[in-house]
Coordinates of C-alpha atoms and ligand atoms in Angstrom, one line a residue:
X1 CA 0.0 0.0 0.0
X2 CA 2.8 2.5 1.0
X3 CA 4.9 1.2 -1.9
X4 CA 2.9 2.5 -4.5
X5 CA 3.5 6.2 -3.0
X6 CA 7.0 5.9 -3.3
X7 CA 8.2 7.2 -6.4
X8 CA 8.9 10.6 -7.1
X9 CA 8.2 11.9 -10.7
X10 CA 9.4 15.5 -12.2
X11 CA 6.8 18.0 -12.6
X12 CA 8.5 18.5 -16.2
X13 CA 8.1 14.7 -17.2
X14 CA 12.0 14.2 -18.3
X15 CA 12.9 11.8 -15.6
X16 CA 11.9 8.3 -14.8
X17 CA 10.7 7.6 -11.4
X18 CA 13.3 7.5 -8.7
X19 CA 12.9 6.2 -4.9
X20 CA 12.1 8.7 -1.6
X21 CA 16.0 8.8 -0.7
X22 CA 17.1 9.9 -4.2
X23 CA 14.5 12.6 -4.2
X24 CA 15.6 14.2 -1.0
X25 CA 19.3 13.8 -1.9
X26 CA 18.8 15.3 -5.5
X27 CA 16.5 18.6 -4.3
X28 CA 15.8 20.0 -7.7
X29 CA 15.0 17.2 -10.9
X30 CA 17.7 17.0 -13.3
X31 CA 15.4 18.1 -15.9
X32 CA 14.8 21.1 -13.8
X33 CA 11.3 20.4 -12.5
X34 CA 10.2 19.6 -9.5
X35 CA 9.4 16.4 -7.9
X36 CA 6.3 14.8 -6.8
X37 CA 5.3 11.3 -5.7
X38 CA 3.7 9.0 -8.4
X39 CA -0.1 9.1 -6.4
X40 CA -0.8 11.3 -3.9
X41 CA -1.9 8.8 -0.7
X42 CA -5.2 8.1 0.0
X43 CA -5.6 8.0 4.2
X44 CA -9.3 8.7 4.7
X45 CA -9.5 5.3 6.6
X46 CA -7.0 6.0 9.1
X47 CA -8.0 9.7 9.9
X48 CA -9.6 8.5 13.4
X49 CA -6.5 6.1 14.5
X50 CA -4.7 9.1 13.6
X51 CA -6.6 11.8 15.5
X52 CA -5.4 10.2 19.2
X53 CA -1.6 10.3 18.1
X54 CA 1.3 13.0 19.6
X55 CA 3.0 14.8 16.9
X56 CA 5.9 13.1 16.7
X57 CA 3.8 9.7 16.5
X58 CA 1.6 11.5 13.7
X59 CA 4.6 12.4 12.2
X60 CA 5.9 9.0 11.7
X61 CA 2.6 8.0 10.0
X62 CA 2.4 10.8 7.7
X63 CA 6.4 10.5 6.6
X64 CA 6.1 6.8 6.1
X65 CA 3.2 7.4 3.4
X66 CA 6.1 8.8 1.7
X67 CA 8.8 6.6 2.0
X68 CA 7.8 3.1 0.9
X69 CA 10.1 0.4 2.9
X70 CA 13.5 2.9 1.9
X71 CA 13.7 3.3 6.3
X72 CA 13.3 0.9 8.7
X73 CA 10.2 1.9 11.1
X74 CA 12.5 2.2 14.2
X75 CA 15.2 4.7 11.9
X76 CA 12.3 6.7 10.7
X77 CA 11.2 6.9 14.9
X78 CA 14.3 7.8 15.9
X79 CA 14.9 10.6 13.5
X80 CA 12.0 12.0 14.2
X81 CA 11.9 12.1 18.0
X82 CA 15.6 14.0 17.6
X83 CA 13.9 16.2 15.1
X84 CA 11.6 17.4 17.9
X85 CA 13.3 16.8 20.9
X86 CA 15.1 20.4 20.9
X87 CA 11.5 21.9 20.5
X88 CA 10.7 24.1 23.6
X89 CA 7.0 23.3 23.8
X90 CA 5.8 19.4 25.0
X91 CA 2.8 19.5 22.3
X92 CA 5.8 20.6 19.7
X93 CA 3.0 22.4 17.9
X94 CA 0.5 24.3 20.4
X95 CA -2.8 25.3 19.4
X96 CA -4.1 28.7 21.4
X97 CA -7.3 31.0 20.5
X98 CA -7.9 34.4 20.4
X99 CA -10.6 36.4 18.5
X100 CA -12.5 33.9 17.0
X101 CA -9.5 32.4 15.4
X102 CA -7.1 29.0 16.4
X103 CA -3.6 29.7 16.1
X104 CA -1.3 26.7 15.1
X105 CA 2.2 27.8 16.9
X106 CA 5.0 26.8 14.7
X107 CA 7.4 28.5 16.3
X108 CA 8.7 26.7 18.8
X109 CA 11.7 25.3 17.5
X110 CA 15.8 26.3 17.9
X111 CA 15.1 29.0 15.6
X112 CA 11.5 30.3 15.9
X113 CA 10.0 30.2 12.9
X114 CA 8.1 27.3 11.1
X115 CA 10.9 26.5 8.8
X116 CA 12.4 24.4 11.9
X117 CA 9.5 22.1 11.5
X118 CA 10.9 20.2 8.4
X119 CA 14.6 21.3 8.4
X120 CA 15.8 19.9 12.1
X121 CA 14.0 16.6 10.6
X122 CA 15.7 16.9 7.1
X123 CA 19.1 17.5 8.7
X124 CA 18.8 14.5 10.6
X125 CA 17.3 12.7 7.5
X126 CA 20.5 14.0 5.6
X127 CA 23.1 12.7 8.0
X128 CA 21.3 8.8 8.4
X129 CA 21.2 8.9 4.3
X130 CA 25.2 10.3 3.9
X131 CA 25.8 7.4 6.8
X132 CA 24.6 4.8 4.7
X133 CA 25.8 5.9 1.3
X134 CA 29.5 7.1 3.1
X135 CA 28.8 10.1 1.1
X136 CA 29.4 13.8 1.7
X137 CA 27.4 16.8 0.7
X138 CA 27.3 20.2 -0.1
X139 CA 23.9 22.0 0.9
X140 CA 22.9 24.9 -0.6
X141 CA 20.3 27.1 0.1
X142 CA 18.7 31.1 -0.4
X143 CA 16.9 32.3 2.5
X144 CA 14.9 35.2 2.5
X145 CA 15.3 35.2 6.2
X146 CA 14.1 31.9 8.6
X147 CA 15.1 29.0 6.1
X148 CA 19.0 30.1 6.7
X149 CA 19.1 29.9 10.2
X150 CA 16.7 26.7 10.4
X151 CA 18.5 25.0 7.8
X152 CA 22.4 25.8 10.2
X153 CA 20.7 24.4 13.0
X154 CA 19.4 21.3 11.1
X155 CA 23.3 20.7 9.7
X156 CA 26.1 22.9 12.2
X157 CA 28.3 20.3 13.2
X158 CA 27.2 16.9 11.7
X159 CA 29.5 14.7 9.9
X160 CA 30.3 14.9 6.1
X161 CA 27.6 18.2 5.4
X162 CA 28.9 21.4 4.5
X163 CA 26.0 24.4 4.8
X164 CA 25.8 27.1 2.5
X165 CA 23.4 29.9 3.2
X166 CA 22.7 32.9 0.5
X167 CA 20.8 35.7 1.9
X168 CA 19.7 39.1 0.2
X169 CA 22.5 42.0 2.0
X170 CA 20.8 44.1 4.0
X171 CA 17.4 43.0 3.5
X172 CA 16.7 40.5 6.3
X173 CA 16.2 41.7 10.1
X174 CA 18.9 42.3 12.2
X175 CA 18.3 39.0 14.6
X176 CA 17.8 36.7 11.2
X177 CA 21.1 38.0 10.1
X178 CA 22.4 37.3 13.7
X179 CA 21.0 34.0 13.8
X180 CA 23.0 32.8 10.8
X181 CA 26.0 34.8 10.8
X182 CA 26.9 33.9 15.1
X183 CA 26.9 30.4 14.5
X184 CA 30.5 29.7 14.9
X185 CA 31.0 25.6 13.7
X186 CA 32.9 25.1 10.9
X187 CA 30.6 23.6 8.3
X188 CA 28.4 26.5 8.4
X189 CA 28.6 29.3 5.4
X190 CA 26.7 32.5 5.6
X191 CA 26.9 34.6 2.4
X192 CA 25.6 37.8 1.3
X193 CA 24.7 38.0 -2.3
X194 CA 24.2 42.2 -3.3
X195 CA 20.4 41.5 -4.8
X196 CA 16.9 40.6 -3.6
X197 CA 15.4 37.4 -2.4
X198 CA 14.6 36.2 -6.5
X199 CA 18.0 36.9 -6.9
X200 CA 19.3 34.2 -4.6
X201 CA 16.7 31.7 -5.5
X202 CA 18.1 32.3 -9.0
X203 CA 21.5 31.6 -8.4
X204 CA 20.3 28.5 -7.0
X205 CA 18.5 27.3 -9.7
X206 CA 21.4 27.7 -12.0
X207 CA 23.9 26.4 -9.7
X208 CA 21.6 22.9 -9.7
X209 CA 21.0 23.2 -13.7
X210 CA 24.7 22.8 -13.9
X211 CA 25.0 19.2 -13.3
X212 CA 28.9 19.1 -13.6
X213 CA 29.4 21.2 -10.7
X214 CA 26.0 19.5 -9.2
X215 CA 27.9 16.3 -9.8
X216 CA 31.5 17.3 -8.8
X217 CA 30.6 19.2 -6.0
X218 CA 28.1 17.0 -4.1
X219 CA 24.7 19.7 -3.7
X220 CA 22.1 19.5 -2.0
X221 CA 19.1 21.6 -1.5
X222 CA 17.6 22.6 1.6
X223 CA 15.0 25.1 -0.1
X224 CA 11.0 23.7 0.1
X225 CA 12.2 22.6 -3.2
X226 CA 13.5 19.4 -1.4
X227 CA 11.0 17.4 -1.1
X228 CA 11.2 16.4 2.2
X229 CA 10.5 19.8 3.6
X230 CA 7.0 19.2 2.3
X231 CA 6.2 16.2 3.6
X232 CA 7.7 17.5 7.0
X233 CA 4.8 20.0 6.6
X234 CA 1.7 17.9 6.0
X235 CA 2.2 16.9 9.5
X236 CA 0.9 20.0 11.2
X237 CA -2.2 20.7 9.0
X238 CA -3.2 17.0 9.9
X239 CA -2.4 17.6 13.7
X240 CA -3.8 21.3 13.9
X241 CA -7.5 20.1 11.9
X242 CA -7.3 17.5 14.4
X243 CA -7.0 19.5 17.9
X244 CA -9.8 22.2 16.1
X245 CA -11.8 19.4 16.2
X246 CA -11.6 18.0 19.5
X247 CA -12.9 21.3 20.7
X248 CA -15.0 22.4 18.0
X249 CA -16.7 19.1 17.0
X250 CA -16.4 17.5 14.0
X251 CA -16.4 20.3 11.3
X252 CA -13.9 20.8 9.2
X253 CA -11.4 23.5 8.8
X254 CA -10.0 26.2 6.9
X255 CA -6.5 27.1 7.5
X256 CA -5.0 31.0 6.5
X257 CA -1.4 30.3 5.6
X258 CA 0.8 33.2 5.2
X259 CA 2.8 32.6 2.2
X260 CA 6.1 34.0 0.2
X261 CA 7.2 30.6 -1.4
X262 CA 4.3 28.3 -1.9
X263 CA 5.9 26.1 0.3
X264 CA 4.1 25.9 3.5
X265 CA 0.6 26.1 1.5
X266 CA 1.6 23.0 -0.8
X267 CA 1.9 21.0 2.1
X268 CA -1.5 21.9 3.4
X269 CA -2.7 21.4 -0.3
X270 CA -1.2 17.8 0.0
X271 CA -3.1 17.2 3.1
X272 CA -6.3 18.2 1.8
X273 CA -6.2 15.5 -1.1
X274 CA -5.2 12.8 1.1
X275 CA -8.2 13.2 3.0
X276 CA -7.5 15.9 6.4
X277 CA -10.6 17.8 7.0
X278 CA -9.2 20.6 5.8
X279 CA -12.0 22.3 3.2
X280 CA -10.6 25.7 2.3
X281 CA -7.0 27.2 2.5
X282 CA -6.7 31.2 2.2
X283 CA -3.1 32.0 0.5
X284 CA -2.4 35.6 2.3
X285 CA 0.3 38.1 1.5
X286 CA 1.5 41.2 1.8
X287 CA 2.4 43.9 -0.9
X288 CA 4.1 41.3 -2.8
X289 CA 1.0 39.7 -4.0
X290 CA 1.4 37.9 -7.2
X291 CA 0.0 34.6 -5.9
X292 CA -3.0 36.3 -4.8
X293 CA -3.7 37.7 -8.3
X294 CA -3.2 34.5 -10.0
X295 CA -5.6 33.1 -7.7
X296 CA -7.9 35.6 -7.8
X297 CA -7.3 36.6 -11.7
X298 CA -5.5 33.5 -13.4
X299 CA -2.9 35.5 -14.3
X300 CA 0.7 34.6 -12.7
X301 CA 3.1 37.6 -13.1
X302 CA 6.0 38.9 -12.2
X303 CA 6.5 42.2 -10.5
X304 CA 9.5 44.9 -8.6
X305 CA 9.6 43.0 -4.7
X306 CA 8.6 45.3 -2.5
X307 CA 10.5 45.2 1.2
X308 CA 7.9 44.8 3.7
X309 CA 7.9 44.2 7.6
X310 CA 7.4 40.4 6.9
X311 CA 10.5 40.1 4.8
X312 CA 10.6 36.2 4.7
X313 CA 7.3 36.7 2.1
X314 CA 8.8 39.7 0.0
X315 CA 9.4 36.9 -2.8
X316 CA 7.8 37.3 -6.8
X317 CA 8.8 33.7 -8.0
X318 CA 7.1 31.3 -5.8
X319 CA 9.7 27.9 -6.3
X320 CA 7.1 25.9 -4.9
X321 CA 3.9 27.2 -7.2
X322 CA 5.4 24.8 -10.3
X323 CA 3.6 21.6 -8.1
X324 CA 0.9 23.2 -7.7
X325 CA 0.8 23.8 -11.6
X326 CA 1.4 20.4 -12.1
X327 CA -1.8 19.7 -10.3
X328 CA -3.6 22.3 -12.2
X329 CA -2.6 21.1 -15.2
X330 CA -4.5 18.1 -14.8
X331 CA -1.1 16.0 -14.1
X332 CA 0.4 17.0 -17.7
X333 CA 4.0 17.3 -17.7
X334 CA 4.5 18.3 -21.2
X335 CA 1.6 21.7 -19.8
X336 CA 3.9 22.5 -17.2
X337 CA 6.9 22.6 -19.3
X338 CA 5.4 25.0 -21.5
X339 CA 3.9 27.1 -18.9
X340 CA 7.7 27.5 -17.2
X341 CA 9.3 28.0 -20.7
X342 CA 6.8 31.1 -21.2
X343 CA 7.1 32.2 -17.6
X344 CA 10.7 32.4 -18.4
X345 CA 10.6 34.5 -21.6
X346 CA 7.7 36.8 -20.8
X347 CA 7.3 36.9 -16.9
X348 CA 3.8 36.3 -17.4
X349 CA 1.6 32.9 -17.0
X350 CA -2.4 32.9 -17.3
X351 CA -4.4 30.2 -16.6
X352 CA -8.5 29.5 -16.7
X353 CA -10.6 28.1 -14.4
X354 CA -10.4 28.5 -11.1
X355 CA -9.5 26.2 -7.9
X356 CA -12.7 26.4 -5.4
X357 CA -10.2 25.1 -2.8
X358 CA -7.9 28.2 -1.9
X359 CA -9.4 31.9 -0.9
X360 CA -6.4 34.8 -0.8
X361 CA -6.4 38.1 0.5
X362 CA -3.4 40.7 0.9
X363 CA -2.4 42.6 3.9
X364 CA -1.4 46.0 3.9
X365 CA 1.7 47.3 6.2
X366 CA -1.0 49.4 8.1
X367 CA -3.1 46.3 8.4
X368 CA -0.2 44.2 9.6
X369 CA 0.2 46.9 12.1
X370 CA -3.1 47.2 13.1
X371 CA -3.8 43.3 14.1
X372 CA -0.4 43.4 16.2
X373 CA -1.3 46.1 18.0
X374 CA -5.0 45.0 18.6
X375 CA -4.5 41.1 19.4
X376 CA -2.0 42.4 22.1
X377 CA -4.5 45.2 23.2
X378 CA -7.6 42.9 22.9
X379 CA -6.1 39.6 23.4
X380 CA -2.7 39.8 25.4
X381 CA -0.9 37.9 22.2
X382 CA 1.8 39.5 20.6
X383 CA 1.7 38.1 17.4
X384 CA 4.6 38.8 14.9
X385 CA 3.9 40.7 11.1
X386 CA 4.1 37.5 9.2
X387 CA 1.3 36.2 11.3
X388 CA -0.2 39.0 11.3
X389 CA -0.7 39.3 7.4
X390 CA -2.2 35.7 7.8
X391 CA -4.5 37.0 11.2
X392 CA -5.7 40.2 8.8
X393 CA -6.2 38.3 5.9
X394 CA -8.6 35.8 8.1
X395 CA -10.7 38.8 9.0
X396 CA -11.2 39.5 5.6
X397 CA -12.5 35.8 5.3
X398 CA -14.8 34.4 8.1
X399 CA -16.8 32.0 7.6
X400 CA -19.8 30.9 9.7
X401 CA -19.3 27.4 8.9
X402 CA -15.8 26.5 9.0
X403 CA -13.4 27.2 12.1
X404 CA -10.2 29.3 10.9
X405 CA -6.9 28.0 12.3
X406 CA -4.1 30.9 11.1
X407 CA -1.3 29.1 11.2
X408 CA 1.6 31.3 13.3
X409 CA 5.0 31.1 11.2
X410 CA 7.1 32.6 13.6
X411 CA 7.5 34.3 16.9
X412 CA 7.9 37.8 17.2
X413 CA 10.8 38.0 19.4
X414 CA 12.2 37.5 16.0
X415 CA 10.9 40.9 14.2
X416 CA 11.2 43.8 17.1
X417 CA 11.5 46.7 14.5
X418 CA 8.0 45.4 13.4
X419 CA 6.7 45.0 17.0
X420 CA 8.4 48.2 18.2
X421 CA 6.2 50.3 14.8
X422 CA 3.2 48.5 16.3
X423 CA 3.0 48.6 20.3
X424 CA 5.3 51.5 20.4
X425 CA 7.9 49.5 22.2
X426 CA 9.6 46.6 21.6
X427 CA 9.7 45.3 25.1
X428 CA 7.0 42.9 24.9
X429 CA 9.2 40.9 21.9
X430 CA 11.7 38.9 24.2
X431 CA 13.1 35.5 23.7
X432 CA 15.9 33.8 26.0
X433 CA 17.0 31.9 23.1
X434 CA 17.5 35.9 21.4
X435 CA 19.3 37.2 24.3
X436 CA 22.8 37.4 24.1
X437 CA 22.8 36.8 19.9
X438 CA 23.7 40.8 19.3
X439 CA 27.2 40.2 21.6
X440 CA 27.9 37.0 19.8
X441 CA 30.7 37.5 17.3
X442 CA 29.3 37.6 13.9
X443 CA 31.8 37.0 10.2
X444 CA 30.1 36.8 7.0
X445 CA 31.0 37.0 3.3
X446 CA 29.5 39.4 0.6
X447 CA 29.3 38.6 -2.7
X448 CA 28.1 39.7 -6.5
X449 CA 24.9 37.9 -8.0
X450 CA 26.2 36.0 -10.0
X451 CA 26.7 31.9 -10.4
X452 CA 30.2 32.1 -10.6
X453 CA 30.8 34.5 -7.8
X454 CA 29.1 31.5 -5.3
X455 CA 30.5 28.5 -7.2
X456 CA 34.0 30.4 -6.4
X457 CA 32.9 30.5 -2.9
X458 CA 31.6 27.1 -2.7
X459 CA 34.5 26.1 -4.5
X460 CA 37.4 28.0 -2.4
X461 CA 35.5 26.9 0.7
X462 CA 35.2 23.3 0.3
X463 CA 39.0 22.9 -1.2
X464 CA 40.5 24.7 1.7
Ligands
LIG1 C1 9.3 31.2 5.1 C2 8.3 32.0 5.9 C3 7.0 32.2 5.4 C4 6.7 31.8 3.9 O1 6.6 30.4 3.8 P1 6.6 29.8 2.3 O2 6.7 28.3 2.5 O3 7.7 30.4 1.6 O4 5.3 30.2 1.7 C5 6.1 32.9 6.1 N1 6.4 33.3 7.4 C6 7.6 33.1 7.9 C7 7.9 33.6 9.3 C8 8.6 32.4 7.2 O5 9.8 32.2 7.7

């Protein structure tokens, strides 16, 4: 039954099917797709069995769909409990209310935002596979912010992994910059790249296309283009539906996901076809909005990224939006290809129909403002501006029928310019974890956009 669900297609068609382990130790399809398992599983019969289980024993179920018989039971436990053992909340994933509106707390791991969720698990998942294979690797990723420092703490210090972070200069908060540039072990690589978020995501992409260096040089990808990250995901829209229901009866949900990538919203689309009661999902973002126009108008075009006070969604070129596509496309590869191709010449992508599945909405600065400084007025929650957008966004879309859960992506401690705009201070945004991170001694590089200027890092790095 799992071993039907076990191989892992391109979203561009040019590959054949490969196992679980291969897709998470390839990141991005040689063809330069994306890739997706064969079927999409089916786990309406298990939902109530499931419903009872602790996250880290839901997790296990909903990972093994995935995997086939590539991990033993037992390995897959054991590299899940580590994932979430450094998690300072028991439930891993608390659920709290306020307003009319459940809030899923992702934050709660080493580096407070959701992006610990799937990247202390794929670290681990990286070092057992490496083990096995007595293999090294390279890992490569663009952050706009949270994946950098999730994806150090999921790597600093194992065996045979080097970590390579690009982040836009001077565009991520102070205490995300901190986060990555203070960690001091010697596999970890912070680098400045003079551009914007698209920028770095770019570089990526070309650095994977070239399967030479890709070859010679061992990469890997931590971006929500490895598909593990995703299935990491699916776990929480599962286990937040579920606690809704326990106090809310047996309705389903719909879940406001703030969104830059497509990332965290592709997992929740995943669990919605394989059967979570999940029944709407509202994309929200902020300025940068162009996933909310192709939902709302079918048209997917690029724009200028605007800097916002949720910088981790200030992103044009969702990576993650090409599954959806896929999807959309009614599972046609040779669509999809097309579609990229024209995306890549003209910026521009339109599509008809419409999916009755997602809602979106954008938040404004002023409205992101506004819901911090009334849910800690109203509701003693400090909420930070990425939750936020997702909290205004789910005022925009009640619905008398369907509990909202707003999922919260990271914790504001994380964002005190943003919180210091709203409440007038910044006081209320503390974090032990946060509190000695501006004394630490900090060393980064800075370098041009461009593919050679990082494979001359990676290069210089790895042969010194
Ligand atoms: C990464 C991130 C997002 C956006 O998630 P995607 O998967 O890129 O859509 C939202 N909020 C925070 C705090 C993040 O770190």
């Amino acid at each position: 039954m799992d071993i039907a669900s076990a191989g892992y297609i391109s979203t561009r068609g040019g590959i054949e099917p490969i196992g679980f382990s291969d897709a998470v130790m390839t990141g991005l399809a040689p063809d330069g797709g994306l890739l997706l398992p064969e079927k999409i599983p089916d786990v309406q019969q298990e939902l109530e069995e499931w419903r009872a289980l602790s996250y880290p024993k839901l997790a296990e179920k909903v990972i093994q769909k995935f995997i086939g018989d590539e991990l033993r039971p037992h390995t897959l436990r054991n590299l899940i409990q580590n994932s979430y053992a450094r998690f300072d909340a028991e439930e891993v994933v608390p659920i709290t209310e306020a307003d009319d509106v459940y809030i899923a707390e992702l934050f709660h791991g080493p580096t407070m935002a959701f992006k610990d969720l799937a990247l202390q698990f794929l670290g681990n998942l990286f070092e057992y596979l490496l083990e096995q294979r007595e293999d090294h690797l390279n890992v490569i990723g663009a952050t706009s912010g949270d994946t950098g420092s999730a994806a150090i703490q999921g790597i600093r210090g194992k065996d045979n992994m080097n970590v390579f972070i690009l982040f836009p200069e001077g565009r991520i908060s102070k205490v995300q910059e901190r986060q990555m540039t203070s960690v001091r072990d010697g596999n970890v690589h912070a680098v400045g790249v003079e551009g914007t978020f698209d920028d770095t995501q770019r570089l990526l992409k070309e650095l994977f296309s070239d399967l030479d260096f890709k070859e010679q040089y061992r990469l890997g990808a931590v971006n929500s283009v490895n598909w593990a990250r995703i299935v990491a995901q699916i776990v929480y829209y599962f286990y937040s539906a579920f606690r809704v229901q326990d106090k809310n009866g047996k309705s389903p949900v719909q879940v406001v996901v703030p969104t830059g990538n497509f990332g965290n919203i592709f997992a929740g689309y995943l669990a919605h076809r394989m059967g979570a009661p999940i029944d709407r999902l509202i994309l929200a973002t902020n300025e940068n909005n162009i996933l909310k126009r192709f939902f709302q108008e079918g048209i997917y075009k690029k724009g200028r990224v605007t800097p916002t006070l949720s910088p981790s969604m200030d992103i044009q070129v969702a990576s993650n939006f090409e599954r959806y596509l896929y999807y959309r496309c009614g599972e046609d590869a040779a669509q999809v290809q097309q579609l990229m191709e024209d995306f890549r010449r003209n910026g521009r992508i339109q599509l008809s129909g419409e999916d009755p599945l997602f809602a979106s909405g954008t938040a404004t600065r002023e409205d992101t403002l506004r819901i911090m400084h009334r849910f800690y007025d109203e509701h003693h929650t400090l909420v930070d501006p990425h939750t936020a957008v997702g909290l205004s966004v789910a005022e925009q879309n009640r619905d008398p029928h369907l509990p909202t859960v707003c999922l919260a992506t990271a914790h504001p401690a994380k964002f005190p310019e943003a919180v210091k705009l709203a409440l007038g201070t910044a006081e209320p945004a503390k974090h032990p974890g946060l509190d000695t991170i501006h004394e630490a001694p900090a060393r980064h590089a800075v370098i041009a956009p461009e593919k050679s200027a990082v494979a001359d890092y990676i290069r210089s790095a790895v042969e010194h």
